[in-house]
Short mmCIF file of C-alpha atoms in Angstrom, two decimals:
data_model
loop_
_atom_site.label_atom_id
_atom_site.label_comp_id
_atom_site.label_asym_id
_atom_site.label_seq_id
_atom_site.Cartn_x
_atom_site.Cartn_y
_atom_site.Cartn_z
CA MET A 9 46.07 -32.12 -15.63
CA ASN A 10 45.31 -29.64 -18.42
CA GLU A 11 47.77 -28.91 -21.21
CA ILE A 12 48.34 -26.21 -23.82
CA LYS A 13 50.46 -26.91 -26.90
CA GLN A 14 52.24 -24.24 -28.90
CA PRO A 15 55.40 -23.86 -31.01
CA LEU A 16 58.60 -23.63 -28.98
CA ALA A 17 60.33 -20.25 -29.34
CA ARG A 18 63.55 -20.59 -31.31
CA SER A 19 66.09 -18.11 -32.64
CA PRO A 20 68.23 -18.84 -35.73
CA SER A 21 71.31 -19.22 -33.54
CA GLN A 22 69.70 -21.94 -31.39
CA SER A 23 70.55 -24.88 -33.61
CA TRP A 24 69.99 -27.28 -30.72
CA ILE A 25 66.23 -26.70 -30.98
CA ALA A 26 64.41 -28.48 -33.82
CA ARG A 27 62.43 -26.24 -36.18
CA ASP A 28 59.14 -27.97 -35.41
CA ALA A 29 59.71 -28.23 -31.64
CA VAL A 30 56.70 -27.75 -29.37
CA ARG A 31 56.13 -26.38 -25.90
CA ILE A 32 53.54 -28.08 -23.69
CA GLN A 33 52.27 -26.20 -20.63
CA LEU A 34 50.70 -28.43 -17.99
CA SER A 35 48.52 -26.88 -15.29
CA SER A 36 47.11 -28.26 -12.04
CA GLN A 37 45.30 -26.93 -8.97
CA ASP A 38 47.29 -29.15 -6.61
CA LEU A 39 50.03 -26.60 -5.91
CA ALA A 40 47.54 -23.81 -5.23
CA ALA A 41 45.90 -25.97 -2.57
CA ALA A 42 49.10 -26.39 -0.51
CA PRO A 43 48.72 -24.86 2.99
CA PRO A 44 51.12 -21.97 3.70
CA SER A 45 51.87 -23.15 7.25
CA ARG A 46 50.72 -25.63 9.84
CA VAL A 47 50.01 -22.97 12.48
CA MET A 48 50.63 -19.59 10.87
CA SER A 49 47.99 -19.60 8.15
CA ASP A 50 48.59 -15.86 7.75
CA ALA A 51 52.39 -16.17 7.64
CA ALA A 52 52.61 -14.07 4.46
CA ASP A 53 50.62 -11.25 6.10
CA LEU A 54 52.86 -11.35 9.18
CA VAL A 55 55.97 -11.21 6.99
CA ALA A 56 54.57 -8.27 5.01
CA ARG A 57 53.70 -6.23 8.11
CA ALA A 58 57.02 -7.00 9.80
CA SER A 59 58.93 -5.92 6.69
CA ARG A 60 56.84 -2.77 6.33
CA GLU A 61 57.42 -1.76 9.94
CA MET A 62 61.17 -2.34 9.65
CA HIS A 63 61.54 0.03 6.73
CA LEU A 64 58.86 2.68 7.03
CA GLY A 65 59.71 6.12 8.32
CA VAL A 66 58.13 7.03 11.66
CA LYS A 67 56.75 10.14 13.30
CA HIS A 68 57.42 11.67 16.67
CA LYS A 69 54.82 14.09 18.06
CA GLY A 70 53.31 14.26 14.60
CA GLU A 71 56.56 15.24 12.87
CA PRO A 72 58.31 12.91 10.40
CA VAL A 73 61.45 11.20 11.64
CA PRO A 74 63.90 10.72 8.74
CA ALA A 75 64.47 7.11 7.75
CA TRP A 76 67.51 6.04 5.76
CA LEU A 77 65.47 3.52 3.84
CA ASN A 78 61.86 3.71 2.74
CA HIS A 79 59.77 0.60 2.71
CA SER A 80 60.22 -1.63 -0.32
CA PRO A 81 58.15 -4.74 -0.99
CA GLU A 82 61.29 -6.56 -2.14
CA LEU A 83 62.19 -8.01 1.27
CA GLU A 84 58.75 -9.43 2.02
CA HIS A 85 58.34 -10.53 -1.60
CA ARG A 86 61.59 -12.51 -1.48
CA VAL A 87 60.76 -14.19 1.82
CA ILE A 88 57.22 -15.13 0.76
CA THR A 89 58.42 -16.35 -2.65
CA LEU A 90 61.19 -18.46 -1.12
CA GLU A 91 58.77 -20.16 1.25
CA GLN A 92 56.15 -20.80 -1.41
CA PHE A 93 58.79 -22.21 -3.75
CA GLY A 94 60.03 -24.56 -1.05
CA ARG A 95 56.53 -25.67 -0.16
CA ASP A 96 55.60 -26.36 -3.78
CA ALA A 97 58.88 -28.15 -4.52
CA LEU A 98 58.59 -30.43 -1.50
CA GLY A 99 54.90 -31.05 -2.10
CA SER A 100 55.55 -32.63 -5.50
CA VAL A 101 57.84 -35.27 -6.97
CA ASP A 102 57.57 -33.92 -10.52
CA PRO A 103 60.32 -32.02 -12.29
CA ALA A 104 59.68 -28.53 -13.61
CA PHE A 105 60.57 -29.50 -17.19
CA ARG A 106 60.71 -32.65 -19.30
CA PHE A 107 62.75 -32.61 -22.51
CA LYS A 108 62.47 -34.83 -25.58
CA PHE A 109 65.23 -35.01 -28.19
CA ASN A 110 65.47 -36.32 -31.74
CA GLU A 111 68.22 -38.54 -33.14
CA GLN A 112 70.39 -35.48 -33.82
CA GLY A 113 70.16 -34.47 -30.15
CA GLN A 114 67.91 -31.49 -30.87
CA ILE A 115 65.07 -30.53 -28.54
CA VAL A 116 61.75 -31.50 -30.10
CA GLU A 117 59.51 -31.04 -27.04
CA VAL A 118 59.60 -29.24 -23.71
CA ALA A 119 56.84 -30.05 -21.23
CA GLU A 120 56.43 -27.47 -18.46
CA HIS A 121 54.96 -28.90 -15.26
CA PRO A 122 53.32 -26.60 -12.65
CA LEU A 123 56.63 -26.11 -10.81
CA ALA A 124 58.00 -24.38 -13.91
CA LYS A 125 56.26 -21.17 -12.82
CA HIS A 126 59.00 -20.74 -10.21
CA PHE A 127 61.71 -20.95 -12.88
CA TYR A 128 60.55 -17.64 -14.32
CA ARG A 129 60.47 -15.95 -10.90
CA PHE A 130 64.11 -16.49 -9.98
CA ARG A 131 65.56 -14.18 -12.59
CA PRO A 132 69.15 -12.95 -12.60
CA GLY A 133 69.37 -10.39 -9.83
CA TRP A 134 68.05 -12.61 -7.07
CA GLU A 135 71.47 -13.74 -5.92
CA ALA A 136 72.93 -10.28 -5.32
CA PRO A 137 70.40 -9.01 -2.75
CA LEU A 138 70.31 -12.40 -1.05
CA THR A 139 74.04 -12.40 -0.41
CA SER A 140 74.76 -8.70 0.20
CA ASP A 141 75.03 -6.92 3.54
CA ASP A 142 71.49 -5.61 3.06
CA GLY A 143 69.99 -8.97 2.16
CA LEU A 144 68.25 -11.82 3.89
CA VAL A 145 71.42 -13.01 5.57
CA ASP A 146 70.85 -10.28 8.17
CA TYR A 147 67.37 -11.52 9.00
CA ARG A 148 65.79 -14.50 10.65
CA THR A 149 63.15 -15.91 8.35
CA ARG A 150 60.77 -18.81 8.60
CA PRO A 151 62.56 -22.21 8.43
CA LEU A 152 61.51 -23.11 4.90
CA ALA A 153 62.61 -19.76 3.44
CA HIS A 154 65.91 -20.03 5.34
CA PHE A 155 66.39 -23.58 4.09
CA VAL A 156 65.76 -22.65 0.43
CA LEU A 157 68.19 -19.76 0.79
CA ASP A 158 70.84 -22.17 2.08
CA VAL A 159 70.42 -24.40 -0.97
CA PHE A 160 70.59 -21.39 -3.29
CA ALA A 161 73.92 -20.50 -1.68
CA TYR A 162 75.67 -23.64 -2.94
CA HIS A 163 73.65 -24.68 -5.98
CA PRO A 164 74.91 -23.22 -9.29
CA PHE A 165 71.48 -22.43 -10.81
CA LEU A 166 71.40 -18.69 -10.05
CA LYS A 167 75.01 -18.23 -11.12
CA GLN A 168 74.21 -19.98 -14.38
CA CYS A 169 71.29 -17.60 -14.90
CA TRP A 170 73.60 -14.62 -14.43
CA ALA A 171 76.00 -15.96 -17.02
CA VAL A 172 73.60 -16.66 -19.88
CA ALA A 173 70.43 -14.58 -19.47
CA LEU A 174 69.31 -11.01 -19.06
CA PRO A 175 66.53 -10.21 -16.54
CA GLY A 176 63.18 -11.20 -17.99
CA HIS A 177 64.73 -13.24 -20.82
CA MET A 178 65.33 -16.62 -19.19
CA ARG A 179 64.31 -19.68 -21.17
CA PRO A 180 64.54 -23.33 -20.08
CA THR A 181 66.09 -24.14 -23.47
CA GLN A 182 69.08 -21.82 -22.99
CA ARG A 183 72.38 -23.63 -22.59
CA THR A 184 74.24 -23.49 -19.29
CA PRO A 185 77.60 -21.65 -19.33
CA GLU A 186 79.44 -24.97 -19.50
CA GLY A 187 77.40 -25.98 -22.54
CA ASP A 188 76.64 -29.42 -21.14
CA GLY A 189 72.94 -28.90 -20.45
CA TYR A 190 70.04 -26.46 -20.35
CA LEU A 191 68.75 -24.02 -17.73
CA GLY A 192 65.57 -26.07 -17.44
CA GLU A 193 67.66 -29.13 -16.55
CA ALA A 194 69.66 -27.08 -14.05
CA PHE A 195 66.39 -26.01 -12.43
CA ASN A 196 65.29 -29.65 -12.24
CA ASP A 197 68.58 -30.40 -10.51
CA LEU A 198 67.88 -27.58 -8.05
CA LEU A 199 64.54 -29.22 -7.20
CA ASP A 200 66.28 -32.55 -6.61
CA ALA A 201 68.84 -30.85 -4.36
CA LEU A 202 66.07 -29.19 -2.35
CA ARG A 203 64.25 -32.48 -1.81
CA ALA A 204 67.40 -34.35 -0.81
CA GLU A 205 68.46 -31.61 1.59
CA ALA A 206 64.96 -31.39 3.08
CA PHE A 207 65.03 -35.11 3.81
CA SER A 208 68.50 -34.83 5.34
CA ARG A 209 67.51 -31.91 7.59
CA GLN A 210 64.04 -33.29 8.38
CA ILE A 211 62.63 -29.90 7.46
CA ASP A 212 59.05 -31.00 8.16
CA ASP A 213 59.92 -31.61 11.81
CA VAL A 214 61.79 -28.30 12.01
CA GLU A 215 58.73 -26.46 10.69
CA ILE A 216 56.43 -28.18 13.16
CA VAL A 217 58.67 -27.22 16.10
CA HIS A 218 58.98 -23.65 14.80
CA ASP A 219 55.25 -23.12 14.36
CA LYS A 220 54.47 -24.70 17.72
CA GLY A 221 56.94 -22.26 19.27
CA ALA A 222 55.05 -19.38 17.67
CA LYS A 223 51.74 -20.67 18.98
CA ARG A 224 53.21 -21.21 22.44
CA ALA A 225 54.48 -17.61 22.55
CA ASN A 226 51.04 -16.35 21.56
CA ASP A 227 49.32 -18.50 24.18
CA ARG A 228 51.66 -17.26 26.92
CA MET A 229 51.27 -13.61 25.97
CA TRP A 230 47.50 -13.77 25.78
CA ALA A 231 47.25 -15.77 29.01
CA TYR A 232 49.01 -12.91 30.80
CA ILE A 233 46.94 -10.16 29.13
CA GLY A 234 43.73 -12.11 29.72
CA GLY A 235 44.65 -12.45 33.39
CA CYS A 236 45.11 -8.68 33.62
CA LEU A 237 41.74 -8.01 31.99
CA ARG A 238 39.94 -10.34 34.38
CA GLN A 239 41.04 -8.21 37.33
CA CYS A 240 38.78 -5.28 36.45
CA LYS A 241 35.32 -4.49 35.10
CA ARG A 242 36.75 -2.27 32.42
CA ALA A 243 40.30 -1.66 31.31
CA TYR A 244 42.13 1.21 29.70
CA VAL A 245 44.65 -0.03 27.13
CA ALA A 246 47.56 2.17 26.10
CA SER A 247 50.20 1.24 23.54
CA MET A 248 53.56 3.01 23.47
CA VAL A 249 56.85 2.76 21.60
CA PHE A 250 60.13 3.72 23.32
CA PHE A 251 63.13 4.54 21.13
CA HIS A 252 66.18 6.79 20.77
CA ARG A 253 66.33 10.07 18.89
CA GLU A 254 66.90 9.57 15.16
CA GLU A 255 70.57 10.57 15.08
CA TYR A 256 71.29 7.97 17.78
CA GLY A 257 68.72 5.29 16.94
CA CYS A 258 70.64 2.94 14.66
CA LYS A 259 73.94 3.67 16.43
CA VAL A 260 72.77 2.45 19.84
CA PRO A 261 73.99 -1.15 20.31
CA ILE A 262 71.46 -3.66 21.49
CA GLU A 263 73.26 -4.14 24.82
CA LEU A 264 72.91 -0.42 25.63
CA ALA A 265 69.27 -0.38 24.54
CA MET A 266 68.64 -3.33 26.88
CA GLN A 267 70.36 -1.52 29.75
CA HIS A 268 68.20 1.56 29.22
CA HIS A 269 65.11 -0.63 29.10
CA ALA A 270 66.01 -2.47 32.31
CA THR A 271 66.51 0.83 34.13
CA PHE A 272 63.23 2.11 32.70
CA THR A 273 61.26 -0.88 34.02
CA ASN A 274 62.79 -0.40 37.47
CA ARG A 275 61.78 3.27 37.43
CA LEU A 276 58.23 2.32 36.50
CA ARG A 277 58.10 -0.24 39.28
CA ALA A 278 59.15 2.40 41.80
CA ARG A 279 56.36 4.90 40.92
CA ALA A 280 53.54 4.65 43.43
CA ALA A 281 51.01 6.19 41.04
CA ILE A 282 51.79 3.51 38.46
CA LYS A 283 51.47 0.73 41.03
CA GLN A 284 48.02 1.94 42.06
CA ARG A 285 46.49 2.10 38.59
CA LEU A 286 48.45 -0.22 36.31
CA ILE A 287 47.34 -3.86 36.40
CA GLY A 288 50.06 -5.14 34.09
CA ALA A 289 51.85 -4.68 30.79
CA ILE A 290 53.64 -6.62 28.12
CA TRP A 291 56.70 -5.47 26.18
CA LYS A 292 58.40 -6.57 22.96
CA ARG A 293 61.85 -5.64 21.72
CA ASP A 294 61.96 -4.70 18.04
CA TRP A 295 64.09 -3.06 15.35
CA SER A 296 63.57 -0.72 12.40
CA ASP A 297 65.68 1.41 10.07
CA ALA A 298 64.34 4.64 11.56
CA ARG A 299 64.35 3.72 15.25
CA GLY A 300 67.04 1.08 15.56
CA HIS A 301 66.47 -1.15 18.61
CA HIS A 302 63.28 -0.07 20.36
CA TYR A 303 60.54 -1.41 22.62
CA ARG A 304 56.80 -1.71 22.22
CA TRP A 305 54.65 -1.78 25.32
CA ILE A 306 50.96 -2.50 25.83
CA PHE A 307 49.72 -1.24 29.22
CA ILE A 308 46.54 -2.48 30.91
CA PHE A 309 45.21 0.10 33.40
CA ASP A 310 42.22 -0.28 35.70
CA GLY A 311 39.57 1.66 33.79
CA GLU A 312 37.85 2.70 37.02
CA LEU A 313 40.98 4.53 38.19
CA VAL A 314 42.17 6.09 34.93
CA GLN A 315 40.20 8.89 33.33
CA ALA A 316 42.69 11.23 31.63
CA ALA A 317 44.88 8.65 29.94
CA TRP A 318 47.38 11.22 28.68
CA GLU A 319 48.35 11.94 32.28
CA TRP A 320 49.66 8.40 32.72
CA THR A 321 51.26 8.03 29.30
CA ASP A 322 53.06 11.34 29.89
CA LEU A 323 54.27 10.04 33.26
CA ILE A 324 55.54 6.83 31.66
CA GLU A 325 57.20 8.75 28.83
CA ALA A 326 58.98 10.93 31.38
CA GLN A 327 60.56 7.84 32.98
CA TRP A 328 62.04 6.80 29.65
CA GLY A 329 63.23 10.34 28.97
CA ASN A 330 64.96 10.45 32.35
CA VAL A 331 66.75 7.16 31.70
CA VAL A 332 68.26 7.94 28.29
CA PRO A 333 70.96 10.63 28.53
CA GLN A 334 71.25 13.82 26.45
CA GLY A 335 67.50 14.03 25.94
CA ALA A 336 67.70 11.21 23.41
CA GLY A 337 64.87 9.09 24.85
CA TYR A 338 61.73 9.43 22.74
CA ALA A 339 58.33 7.80 23.17
CA ASP A 340 55.18 7.73 21.10
CA THR A 341 51.66 6.71 21.99
CA VAL A 342 49.99 4.50 19.40
CA ASP A 343 46.46 5.68 18.70
CA ASP A 344 43.40 3.82 17.48
CA GLU A 345 43.77 4.90 13.86
CA GLU A 346 47.23 3.36 13.59
CA GLN A 347 46.49 0.00 15.20
CA SER A 348 42.96 -1.09 14.33
CA GLY A 349 41.28 0.28 17.44
CA TYR A 350 42.59 -1.90 20.26
CA THR A 351 43.60 1.04 22.48
CA GLY A 352 41.40 3.10 24.76
CA MET A 353 38.66 2.03 27.18
CA ILE A 354 37.50 -1.57 26.92
CA GLU A 355 34.29 -2.71 28.59
CA LEU A 356 34.96 -6.34 29.43
CA ASP A 357 31.35 -7.35 28.88
CA GLY A 358 30.71 -5.31 25.74
CA SER A 359 33.74 -4.20 23.73
CA VAL A 360 33.84 -7.25 21.49
CA ASP A 361 35.57 -5.54 18.57
CA LYS A 362 38.26 -3.95 20.74
CA LEU A 363 38.97 -7.21 22.52
CA ALA A 364 39.30 -8.98 19.16
CA ALA A 365 41.64 -6.23 17.90
CA LEU A 366 43.73 -6.46 21.08
CA LYS A 367 43.98 -10.23 20.73
CA ALA A 368 45.07 -9.84 17.10
CA GLU A 369 47.77 -7.34 18.06
CA ILE A 370 49.08 -9.62 20.81
CA ARG A 371 49.20 -12.46 18.30
CA TYR A 372 51.22 -10.32 15.91
CA LEU A 373 53.71 -9.34 18.62
CA ALA A 374 54.07 -12.98 19.65
CA MET A 375 54.47 -14.41 16.16
CA LYS A 376 56.31 -11.71 14.21
CA ASP A 377 59.75 -12.96 15.25
CA TYR A 378 58.74 -16.38 13.93
CA ALA A 379 57.85 -14.79 10.58
CA LEU A 380 60.59 -12.21 9.93
CA CYS A 381 62.93 -10.26 12.17
CA VAL A 382 66.48 -9.01 12.42
CA GLU A 383 68.74 -11.81 13.65
CA PRO A 384 68.09 -11.83 17.43
CA LEU A 385 70.71 -11.64 20.16
CA ALA A 386 71.40 -15.08 21.61
CA ASN A 387 70.08 -15.66 25.14
CA ALA A 388 68.44 -12.24 25.32
CA ASN A 389 64.83 -11.61 26.26
CA ALA A 390 62.74 -10.78 23.19
CA TRP A 391 59.60 -10.02 25.20
CA GLY A 392 58.37 -10.02 28.74
CA THR A 393 55.60 -9.11 31.14
CA PHE A 394 55.49 -6.32 33.69
CA THR A 395 53.48 -6.49 36.89
CA PRO A 396 53.93 -3.49 39.21
CA GLY A 397 55.55 -4.39 42.50
CA ARG A 398 57.24 -7.67 41.56
CA GLU A 399 60.06 -9.03 39.42
CA GLU A 400 59.14 -10.89 36.26
CA PRO A 401 60.43 -14.31 35.16
CA GLN A 402 62.90 -14.47 32.29
CA ILE A 403 61.19 -15.17 28.96
CA ARG A 404 63.14 -15.88 25.80
CA LEU A 405 62.37 -16.63 22.19
CA THR A 406 65.03 -19.03 20.94
CA ARG A 407 65.93 -19.82 17.39
CA CYS A 408 64.97 -23.14 15.86
CA GLN A 409 68.20 -24.63 14.52
CA LEU A 410 67.99 -25.99 10.98
#
């Protein structure tokens, strides 16, 4: 472990710090080598995209749809930071800080271990967004981030930061509000609380179950899509989003959105033209600031029977428009530029890049709810398959209990 020695910062009013006190910074590559997840190696990327899609404005027919909130990196940053902090804390037995005192009780040395980097990240201001109506309490996060948030809720560290430090001015040598210790010691206590709680909750087992659930959802989705693709020599893939007009979007309760969607799928199943050309489809329920509760669909058509794709997407859009009253049912077709080129005609024996892009998109749809999503409705289908002419089995994504 490498170390850097330098004088410890001290103001004239900090009589509890000796004049010749030193700060020792210890560095190690061990924390950087910690894997982000057992299954979701790209968990941070999934969180970032999910957050971005929740808060970005959208377009309908090329025209901007007003969004009440524009995308901010704060949500994804907090989730990713919480998980990385938890992973680093549980992957080490070291404290963040070690203090040495002289006979007068003054600090003569502060050694900063690698975990100390997290001390400077959790500045005053973290607690407010985490506990407000707009904060993480409204979302389902990955288990480790959720677990760390739970410990933050009862541990006094953040409240102590608020009381004694301004944003960007936290020091481990600052006294706690009670005057019986230092912020660095309070942070060490937070680490101990995290480790004890993790052992009590068996957080490792919870993470394993969670990530296996994500992989299982991906395997099931791709097994269905792969089965559809094997039924034809070439396939036409269309991706559509079904939502409610902006003034209704976030006011439509999830139960009503689900009713509209159920009626929509029945209408599709009844259309003879759809039955003849559509091999199958997969849908995913989602949420965003601009659209509220909405549905994403990926349709797999027989490429030999579909030439003018717009004809069939227009027909599908009309079914949604007929279901939602007052002309409030909107639909958009996702084009290649927006989604990495997985839509359009796919030659099963030659379109390697499109197949890879389609597989990546299916993986995202399967795993996004295991990365970051609005708290799901209990016992409600989060995704499903659609095969023309027959009813589909019930498929649910359930929450891993911590």
